[in-house]
Amino acid sequence: MKHWRGWGPNEGETPKEITSGLRDLLKMLVGDPSPLPLATLNDILKTVPTSRLVNHALVDTDAESRLRHARGQSFPDWLAMRSGDINCFPDGVARPQSTDQVRELLIYAKKNNVRVIPYGGGTSVVGHINPDTAEHPVLTVDMGAMNSLIHLDEDSHLATFGAGATGPQIEQQLQQHGFTLGHYPQSWEFSTVGGWVASRSSGQQSLHYGRIEQLFAGAHLESFVGPLDLPAIPASAAGPDIREVILGSEGRMGILTEVTLRISPLPEQEHFKVVFLKSWDAGIALAKQLVQQRVALSMLRLSNPLETASQIAMHKNEHGSQPSVSLGHVMMTFAVTGSVQHCLGTLSAAHQMCANHDAIDDTTDMGQQWAAGRFQSPYLRDPLGNSGYAVDTMETAINWSSITASTARIERAISDALLDEGERVLAYSHLSHVYRQGSSIYTTYVFRLGSSYAQTQERWRKIKSAGASAIVACGGTISHQHGVGKDHRDYL
């Protein structure tokens, strides 16, 4: 069972620890840490207030259920679940098993003036699902029970799922029939298709399969004013696309109960490769050429020198080998997916282009190792926290002409955000999704916990404000893949 604090370990598992090498590196770059005390489950359960909801057969008002649905995975959520200072418990949790039950719950909520929060996997990192309990009772509707493959149209390559289906549930059910969705956000293990649509998710291999807006073909939505059916049609010129009203709506339009998706046959082959380039600018030039000349990769990721060095160090620690490249090099990870013939042709074109840019081939299998562990990064947050460090991310998307300057400006704003406290912030970036017009920039930052949870929250607020302001000043979007939620609403 998923841990009550959120992202792993599962209940009963021993928490992971960071390696001694990573601990020593962070001490050198950020400073000596001081961990903060952790609230226990029993401590927090004592703070859950009495529910204000009128009884209903589908509504659970148990204290632990309400705690488990009180917060997502944003940095303030993480602090709240560790400190015990939650302050936003829903009054109840419902787990519908059908569209009819969702409709029944909305009728109940409307009649009793109850606010409703749709809940998928609880993986929001920007405050999407936190109840505002000041004025009205709040009901969280957990869609996890509605996770089945409802209909498969093999001729049209369409599949309809219950909106509560997670990434693994979708792939397991599709692959039995020889298909895949191919949508792999970082939160893939826990996030749901309804959440992907509502927050405009982007998968790691969207270069091949498409972002969720390309995969989203149709849906059924229940709202306070009635149902909405969006038929799955290949294309239309009949006025505005109503799907766009649902995409990115973050739960404000209603509750998605069914989602129809465009699927693909399972690929015959998939290869993940790594090459190294002598500088960030050299890496940018190669990435831009690969995507603008339409080399048919399924993924392309470019890590800056600091992230590259950390990736190499972790690879050596885990696998005992490392590529022979000097400091300052950047790591490009790319993938090819498809038929044997397609993969051979695409790899040949990619390797020729890499050679033209003097790229160095990795011989230690870092590409396949990256693919095997690509969903593990979120599991580092708690071990780092237990050691006295905080980690969070920011992301944007911007045109190629502004990538280098914008990356530097965002990193500098984040790194300098705590100078008034004499604190160092470690910031490093990678390009995670590339387009012919530009790319996303994904920046990770690490800093020391404060002497209290309140001081730590204030440090995060200063960093977040500095980074977000830099993104806006650069002309980037405030979010490429995380959404708006509460954390980004002031920067739209």
Coordinates of C-alpha atoms in Angstrom, one line a residue:
M1 CA 0.0 0.0 0.0
K2 CA 1.2 3.5 -0.8
H3 CA 2.7 5.3 2.1
W4 CA 0.4 7.7 3.9
R5 CA 2.9 10.6 3.4
G6 CA 2.8 10.0 -0.4
W7 CA 5.6 8.9 -2.7
G8 CA 7.2 5.7 -1.4
P9 CA 8.3 3.7 0.3
N10 CA 5.3 1.5 0.4
E11 CA 3.8 0.8 3.8
G12 CA 6.2 -1.5 5.8
E13 CA 9.2 -0.9 3.6
T14 CA 12.5 0.4 5.0
P15 CA 13.1 4.0 3.8
K16 CA 15.9 4.5 1.4
E17 CA 19.0 6.5 2.2
I18 CA 21.2 8.7 0.1
T19 CA 24.6 7.4 -0.7
S20 CA 27.6 8.6 1.2
G21 CA 29.0 10.1 -2.0
L22 CA 25.9 12.2 -2.6
R23 CA 25.9 13.3 1.0
D24 CA 29.5 14.4 0.8
L25 CA 28.9 16.2 -2.5
L26 CA 25.9 18.1 -1.0
K27 CA 27.9 19.1 2.0
M28 CA 30.5 20.6 -0.2
L29 CA 28.1 22.4 -2.6
V30 CA 25.2 23.4 -0.2
G31 CA 26.5 23.0 3.4
D32 CA 26.1 20.8 6.5
P33 CA 22.5 19.7 7.0
S34 CA 20.2 19.7 10.0
P35 CA 17.2 17.3 9.7
L36 CA 13.9 18.3 11.2
P37 CA 11.7 16.0 13.4
L38 CA 8.9 14.0 11.7
A39 CA 5.3 13.9 12.8
T40 CA 3.9 10.5 13.3
L41 CA 0.7 9.2 11.7
N42 CA -1.0 9.1 15.2
D43 CA 0.1 12.7 15.8
I44 CA -1.6 13.9 12.7
L45 CA -4.7 11.8 13.0
K46 CA -5.4 13.6 16.3
T47 CA -5.6 16.9 14.4
V48 CA -8.3 15.8 11.9
P49 CA -11.5 17.8 12.7
T50 CA -15.0 16.5 12.8
S51 CA -16.6 16.1 9.4
R52 CA -19.2 18.7 8.4
L53 CA -20.8 16.5 5.7
V54 CA -24.3 15.1 5.8
N55 CA -24.1 11.3 5.8
H56 CA -24.1 9.5 2.5
A57 CA -23.6 5.9 1.7
L58 CA -20.8 6.6 -0.8
V59 CA -18.9 9.0 1.5
D60 CA -16.1 7.9 3.9
T61 CA -15.4 10.3 6.8
D62 CA -12.7 8.2 8.4
A63 CA -9.8 10.3 9.7
E64 CA -7.1 8.4 7.9
S65 CA -8.9 8.4 4.6
R66 CA -9.2 12.2 4.9
L67 CA -5.5 12.6 5.8
R68 CA -4.4 10.5 2.8
H69 CA -6.4 12.8 0.5
A70 CA -5.5 16.1 2.2
R71 CA -2.3 16.9 0.3
G72 CA -0.6 16.2 -3.0
Q73 CA 3.2 16.2 -3.7
S74 CA 4.1 19.9 -4.0
F75 CA 6.9 21.2 -1.8
P76 CA 4.4 22.8 0.7
D77 CA 2.5 19.5 0.7
W78 CA 5.7 17.6 1.5
L79 CA 6.5 19.9 4.4
A80 CA 3.0 19.7 5.7
M81 CA 3.0 15.9 5.7
R82 CA 6.3 15.8 7.5
S83 CA 5.6 18.5 10.1
G84 CA 2.0 17.4 10.7
D85 CA 0.7 20.9 10.0
I86 CA -1.9 19.9 7.4
N87 CA -4.7 22.5 7.9
C88 CA -6.8 21.4 4.9
F89 CA -8.5 18.1 5.5
P90 CA -11.4 17.2 3.2
D91 CA -14.5 16.5 5.1
G92 CA -14.9 13.2 3.4
V93 CA -13.7 10.9 0.6
A94 CA -15.9 9.1 -2.0
R95 CA -14.6 6.3 -4.2
P96 CA -17.2 5.9 -7.0
Q97 CA -17.2 2.8 -9.1
S98 CA -19.4 4.1 -12.0
T99 CA -20.4 7.3 -13.8
D100 CA -23.9 7.0 -12.2
Q101 CA -22.3 7.1 -8.7
V102 CA -20.2 10.2 -9.7
R103 CA -23.5 11.8 -10.9
E104 CA -25.1 10.9 -7.6
L105 CA -22.3 12.4 -5.6
L106 CA -22.5 15.7 -7.6
I107 CA -26.2 15.9 -6.9
Y108 CA -25.5 15.3 -3.2
A109 CA -22.8 18.0 -3.2
K110 CA -24.9 20.6 -5.0
K111 CA -27.9 20.0 -2.7
N112 CA -25.7 20.4 0.5
N113 CA -23.5 23.2 -0.8
V114 CA -20.4 21.0 -0.7
R115 CA -17.2 21.8 -2.7
V116 CA -15.9 18.9 -4.8
I117 CA -12.2 18.0 -5.6
P118 CA -11.6 15.4 -8.2
Y119 CA -8.7 13.2 -7.1
G120 CA -6.6 10.9 -9.4
G121 CA -3.3 9.7 -8.1
G122 CA -2.5 12.6 -5.7
T123 CA 0.7 13.4 -7.6
S124 CA 0.1 17.1 -8.2
V125 CA 3.2 19.2 -7.5
V126 CA 1.6 22.6 -7.7
G127 CA -1.3 22.4 -5.2
H128 CA -4.1 21.2 -7.4
I129 CA -5.9 19.1 -4.8
N130 CA -5.6 20.9 -1.5
P131 CA -9.0 21.7 0.0
D132 CA -10.0 25.2 0.9
T133 CA -12.1 24.4 4.0
A134 CA -12.7 27.9 5.3
E135 CA -16.3 28.4 4.2
H136 CA -17.8 25.2 2.8
P137 CA -17.5 21.4 3.5
V138 CA -15.2 19.7 1.0
L139 CA -15.7 16.3 -0.6
T140 CA -12.7 14.6 -2.4
V141 CA -13.8 12.2 -5.1
D142 CA -11.1 9.5 -5.5
M143 CA -11.5 8.0 -9.0
G144 CA -9.1 5.1 -8.4
A145 CA -11.8 2.4 -8.6
M146 CA -12.7 3.4 -12.1
N147 CA -9.6 2.1 -13.8
S148 CA -10.8 -0.5 -16.4
L149 CA -10.4 -0.7 -20.1
I150 CA -14.0 0.0 -21.2
H151 CA -13.8 -0.3 -25.0
L152 CA -11.0 -1.1 -27.5
D153 CA -11.4 -0.2 -31.2
E154 CA -8.5 -2.0 -32.8
D155 CA -9.3 -0.7 -36.3
S156 CA -9.3 2.9 -35.2
H157 CA -6.5 2.6 -32.6
L158 CA -8.8 4.0 -29.8
A159 CA -9.1 2.8 -26.2
T160 CA -11.6 4.1 -23.6
F161 CA -10.6 3.9 -20.0
G162 CA -12.1 4.8 -16.7
A163 CA -10.6 8.1 -15.7
G164 CA -8.9 6.7 -12.6
A165 CA -6.6 4.3 -14.5
T166 CA -3.0 4.8 -13.7
G167 CA -0.1 4.5 -16.1
P168 CA 0.7 0.8 -15.2
Q169 CA -2.9 -0.1 -15.3
I170 CA -3.3 1.4 -18.7
E171 CA -0.2 -0.3 -20.1
Q172 CA -1.0 -3.7 -18.6
Q173 CA -4.5 -3.8 -20.1
L174 CA -3.4 -2.4 -23.5
Q175 CA -0.4 -4.6 -23.9
Q176 CA -2.5 -7.7 -23.5
H177 CA -4.0 -6.7 -26.8
G178 CA -0.7 -5.7 -28.5
F179 CA -1.1 -2.0 -28.0
T180 CA 0.5 0.8 -25.9
L181 CA -0.4 4.4 -25.0
G182 CA 3.3 5.3 -24.6
H183 CA 2.6 8.1 -22.1
Y184 CA 5.2 8.2 -19.5
P185 CA 5.3 11.2 -17.2
Q186 CA 7.6 11.2 -14.2
S187 CA 4.5 10.4 -12.1
W188 CA 3.5 7.4 -14.3
E189 CA 3.3 4.9 -11.5
F190 CA 0.6 6.7 -9.6
S191 CA -1.0 9.4 -11.8
T192 CA -4.2 8.8 -13.7
V193 CA -5.4 9.4 -17.2
G194 CA -8.1 11.9 -15.9
G195 CA -5.3 13.8 -14.2
W196 CA -3.2 13.8 -17.3
V197 CA -6.0 15.4 -19.3
A198 CA -6.9 17.9 -16.6
S199 CA -3.3 19.1 -16.2
R200 CA -2.1 18.8 -19.8
S201 CA 0.5 16.1 -19.0
S202 CA 3.6 15.5 -21.1
G203 CA 5.2 12.0 -21.3
Q204 CA 9.0 11.4 -21.5
Q205 CA 8.5 9.9 -25.0
S206 CA 6.0 12.5 -26.3
L207 CA 8.4 13.2 -29.2
H208 CA 7.1 9.9 -30.7
Y209 CA 3.7 9.3 -29.1
G210 CA 2.6 12.9 -28.6
R211 CA 1.6 14.9 -25.5
I212 CA -1.7 14.1 -23.8
E213 CA -3.5 16.7 -26.0
Q214 CA -2.5 14.6 -29.1
L215 CA -3.5 11.4 -27.4
F216 CA -6.8 12.7 -26.0
A217 CA -9.6 11.8 -28.4
G218 CA -12.8 12.0 -26.4
A219 CA -14.3 11.8 -23.0
H220 CA -17.4 11.7 -20.7
L221 CA -17.6 14.4 -18.0
E222 CA -20.1 14.9 -15.2
S223 CA -20.7 18.4 -13.8
F224 CA -23.1 20.3 -11.6
V225 CA -25.1 21.3 -14.7
G226 CA -25.2 17.9 -16.3
P227 CA -23.1 15.5 -18.4
L228 CA -20.9 16.3 -21.4
D229 CA -19.9 13.8 -24.0
L230 CA -17.0 14.5 -26.3
P231 CA -17.1 12.1 -29.2
A232 CA -13.8 10.6 -30.5
I233 CA -13.5 11.9 -34.1
P234 CA -10.3 12.1 -36.2
A235 CA -10.7 15.8 -37.1
S236 CA -13.3 18.5 -37.3
A237 CA -13.8 22.0 -38.6
A238 CA -17.2 22.4 -36.8
G239 CA -16.3 25.4 -34.7
P240 CA -14.0 25.6 -31.6
D241 CA -12.6 22.3 -30.3
I242 CA -14.4 21.6 -27.0
R243 CA -11.7 19.2 -26.0
E244 CA -9.5 22.3 -25.4
V245 CA -12.0 23.4 -22.7
I246 CA -11.3 20.2 -20.8
L247 CA -7.6 20.0 -21.4
G248 CA -5.8 21.8 -18.6
S249 CA -9.1 22.6 -16.8
E250 CA -7.7 21.2 -13.6
G251 CA -11.0 19.9 -12.3
R252 CA -13.0 23.2 -12.7
M253 CA -15.3 21.9 -15.5
G254 CA -16.4 18.8 -13.7
I255 CA -15.2 15.2 -13.2
L256 CA -13.9 13.1 -16.1
T257 CA -15.3 9.6 -15.7
E258 CA -14.2 8.1 -19.1
V259 CA -11.4 9.1 -21.4
T260 CA -10.8 7.8 -25.0
L261 CA -7.2 7.7 -26.1
R262 CA -5.3 7.3 -29.3
I263 CA -3.1 4.2 -29.0
S264 CA -0.3 2.6 -30.9
P265 CA 0.7 -1.0 -31.7
L266 CA 3.5 -2.2 -29.4
P267 CA 6.9 -1.4 -31.0
E268 CA 9.1 -4.2 -32.2
Q269 CA 12.2 -2.5 -30.7
E270 CA 13.2 0.3 -28.4
H271 CA 16.7 1.6 -27.8
F272 CA 18.0 4.2 -25.3
K273 CA 21.3 5.7 -26.1
V274 CA 23.7 8.2 -24.5
V275 CA 26.3 10.5 -26.2
F276 CA 28.4 13.3 -24.7
L277 CA 29.2 16.6 -26.2
K278 CA 32.0 19.1 -25.2
S279 CA 29.7 21.9 -24.1
W280 CA 26.1 23.0 -23.4
D281 CA 26.1 25.1 -26.7
A282 CA 27.3 22.0 -28.6
G283 CA 24.5 20.0 -27.1
I284 CA 21.9 22.6 -27.9
A285 CA 23.1 22.7 -31.5
L286 CA 22.8 19.0 -31.9
A287 CA 19.4 18.7 -30.2
K288 CA 18.0 21.5 -32.3
Q289 CA 19.3 19.9 -35.5
L290 CA 17.9 16.5 -34.7
V291 CA 14.4 17.8 -34.0
Q292 CA 14.3 20.4 -36.7
Q293 CA 15.5 17.9 -39.4
R294 CA 12.8 15.5 -38.1
V295 CA 15.0 12.6 -37.2
A296 CA 12.3 10.3 -35.8
L297 CA 13.5 9.9 -32.2
S298 CA 11.0 9.0 -29.5
M299 CA 12.8 10.9 -26.8
L300 CA 15.6 13.5 -26.5
R301 CA 17.0 14.8 -23.2
L302 CA 20.0 17.1 -22.7
S303 CA 21.6 17.5 -19.3
N304 CA 23.8 20.5 -18.4
P305 CA 27.4 19.9 -17.1
L306 CA 26.4 19.8 -13.4
E307 CA 23.6 17.3 -14.0
T308 CA 25.8 15.3 -16.3
A309 CA 28.5 15.0 -13.6
S310 CA 25.9 13.9 -11.1
Q311 CA 24.5 11.3 -13.5
I312 CA 27.9 9.9 -14.2
A313 CA 28.7 9.7 -10.5
M314 CA 25.5 7.9 -9.7
H315 CA 26.0 5.5 -12.6
K316 CA 29.5 4.7 -11.3
N317 CA 28.2 4.2 -7.7
E318 CA 25.5 1.8 -8.9
H319 CA 27.1 0.0 -11.7
G320 CA 30.9 0.4 -11.1
S321 CA 31.7 1.9 -14.5
Q322 CA 31.7 5.4 -16.0
P323 CA 32.3 6.9 -19.4
S324 CA 35.6 8.6 -20.1
V325 CA 34.6 12.2 -20.5
S326 CA 36.0 15.3 -18.7
L327 CA 34.1 17.8 -16.6
G328 CA 32.2 20.3 -18.6
H329 CA 30.8 17.8 -21.1
V330 CA 27.0 17.4 -21.4
M331 CA 25.0 14.2 -21.7
M332 CA 22.4 13.7 -24.4
T333 CA 20.0 10.7 -23.9
F334 CA 17.8 9.8 -26.8
A335 CA 15.6 6.9 -27.8
V336 CA 14.3 5.2 -30.9
T337 CA 11.0 3.3 -30.9
G338 CA 9.3 1.3 -33.6
S339 CA 9.9 -1.4 -36.2
V340 CA 13.3 -3.1 -36.7
Q341 CA 13.7 -1.2 -40.0
H342 CA 12.6 2.1 -38.5
C343 CA 15.0 1.8 -35.5
L344 CA 17.9 0.8 -37.8
G345 CA 17.3 3.8 -40.1
T346 CA 16.8 6.3 -37.3
L347 CA 19.8 5.2 -35.3
S348 CA 21.9 5.5 -38.4
A349 CA 20.7 9.0 -39.1
A350 CA 21.1 10.0 -35.4
H351 CA 24.6 8.6 -35.1
Q352 CA 25.7 10.3 -38.3
M353 CA 24.4 13.6 -37.0
C354 CA 26.1 13.0 -33.6
A355 CA 29.4 12.3 -35.4
N356 CA 29.1 15.5 -37.3
H357 CA 29.0 17.3 -33.9
D358 CA 31.9 15.3 -32.5
A359 CA 29.7 13.5 -30.0
I360 CA 31.3 10.8 -27.9
D361 CA 29.4 7.5 -27.7
D362 CA 28.7 6.1 -24.2
T363 CA 30.0 2.5 -23.9
T364 CA 28.7 1.8 -20.4
D365 CA 25.0 1.3 -21.2
M366 CA 23.9 4.5 -19.5
G367 CA 20.9 4.9 -21.8
Q368 CA 19.3 1.6 -20.9
Q369 CA 20.1 2.1 -17.2
W370 CA 18.4 5.5 -17.4
A371 CA 15.3 4.0 -18.9
A372 CA 15.2 1.3 -16.2
G373 CA 15.3 3.9 -13.4
R374 CA 13.5 6.8 -15.0
F375 CA 10.6 6.8 -12.5
Q376 CA 12.9 6.8 -9.4
S377 CA 13.8 10.5 -9.0
P378 CA 10.7 11.3 -6.8
Y379 CA 11.8 8.6 -4.4
L380 CA 14.9 10.7 -3.5
R381 CA 12.9 13.5 -1.9
D382 CA 12.3 11.8 1.4
P383 CA 15.9 10.4 1.8
L384 CA 17.2 13.9 1.1
G385 CA 14.7 15.3 3.6
N386 CA 15.7 12.8 6.2
S387 CA 19.3 13.9 5.7
G388 CA 18.4 17.6 6.1
Y389 CA 18.1 18.7 2.5
A390 CA 15.2 20.0 0.4
V391 CA 14.7 19.3 -3.3
D392 CA 12.2 20.7 -5.7
T393 CA 11.9 21.5 -9.4
M394 CA 10.6 24.2 -11.8
E395 CA 10.0 23.9 -15.5
T396 CA 9.1 26.0 -18.5
A397 CA 9.2 26.0 -22.3
I398 CA 10.7 28.6 -24.5
N399 CA 12.0 29.1 -28.1
W400 CA 15.4 27.8 -29.2
S401 CA 16.7 31.4 -29.7
S402 CA 16.3 32.0 -25.9
I403 CA 17.2 28.6 -24.5
T404 CA 20.8 29.3 -23.4
A405 CA 20.2 32.7 -21.9
S406 CA 17.0 31.7 -20.2
T407 CA 18.5 28.6 -18.7
A408 CA 21.3 30.6 -17.2
R409 CA 19.0 33.3 -16.0
I410 CA 16.6 30.9 -14.3
E411 CA 19.4 29.0 -12.6
R412 CA 21.1 32.2 -11.4
A413 CA 17.8 33.5 -10.0
I414 CA 17.3 30.3 -8.1
S415 CA 20.9 30.0 -6.9
D416 CA 21.0 33.6 -5.6
A417 CA 17.5 33.5 -3.9
L418 CA 18.9 32.9 -0.4
L419 CA 22.0 35.0 -0.5
D420 CA 20.5 37.3 2.0
E421 CA 20.6 34.4 4.5
G422 CA 24.1 33.3 3.5
E423 CA 22.6 30.1 2.1
R424 CA 23.7 28.3 -1.0
V425 CA 21.2 26.8 -3.5
L426 CA 22.4 24.1 -5.9
A427 CA 20.5 24.5 -9.3
Y428 CA 21.0 22.5 -12.4
S429 CA 18.9 21.9 -15.6
H430 CA 18.1 19.6 -18.5
L431 CA 16.0 19.9 -21.6
S432 CA 13.4 17.2 -21.2
H433 CA 11.1 17.7 -24.2
V434 CA 12.1 19.2 -27.5
Y435 CA 10.1 20.7 -30.4
R436 CA 11.1 22.3 -33.7
Q437 CA 10.3 25.7 -32.2
G438 CA 12.0 25.3 -28.9
S439 CA 12.3 23.1 -25.8
S440 CA 11.3 22.7 -22.2
I441 CA 13.8 23.6 -19.5
Y442 CA 13.5 21.5 -16.3
T443 CA 15.5 22.9 -13.3
T444 CA 16.1 21.0 -10.1
Y445 CA 17.3 22.8 -7.0
V446 CA 18.6 21.6 -3.6
F447 CA 18.9 23.7 -0.4
R448 CA 19.3 23.1 3.3
L449 CA 16.3 22.7 5.5
G450 CA 15.9 25.6 7.9
S451 CA 15.9 25.5 11.6
S452 CA 12.1 25.0 11.5
Y453 CA 9.5 24.0 9.1
A454 CA 8.3 27.6 8.9
Q455 CA 11.8 28.8 7.9
T456 CA 12.1 26.0 5.3
Q457 CA 8.8 27.0 3.8
E458 CA 9.9 30.6 3.6
R459 CA 13.2 29.6 1.9
W460 CA 11.2 27.7 -0.6
R461 CA 8.8 30.6 -1.2
K462 CA 11.7 32.9 -1.9
I463 CA 13.3 30.4 -4.4
K464 CA 10.0 29.7 -6.1
S465 CA 9.3 33.4 -6.5
A466 CA 12.7 34.1 -7.9
G467 CA 12.6 31.3 -10.3
A468 CA 9.0 31.9 -11.5
S469 CA 9.8 35.6 -11.9
A470 CA 12.8 34.8 -14.0
I471 CA 10.7 32.4 -16.2
V472 CA 8.1 35.2 -16.8
A473 CA 10.9 37.7 -17.6
C474 CA 12.4 35.3 -20.1
G475 CA 9.0 35.0 -21.9
G476 CA 8.5 31.3 -21.0
T477 CA 5.4 29.6 -19.9
I478 CA 5.0 29.2 -16.2
S479 CA 4.5 25.5 -16.7
H480 CA 5.3 23.1 -19.6
Q481 CA 4.0 20.0 -17.8
H482 CA 3.1 20.5 -14.1
G483 CA 0.1 22.7 -14.6
V484 CA -1.0 25.8 -12.7
G485 CA -2.7 24.8 -9.4
K486 CA -2.2 27.2 -6.5
D487 CA 1.5 27.5 -6.7
H488 CA 1.6 29.1 -10.2
R489 CA -1.6 31.0 -10.4
D490 CA 0.1 34.4 -9.6
Y491 CA 2.4 34.0 -12.6
L492 CA -0.1 33.4 -15.4

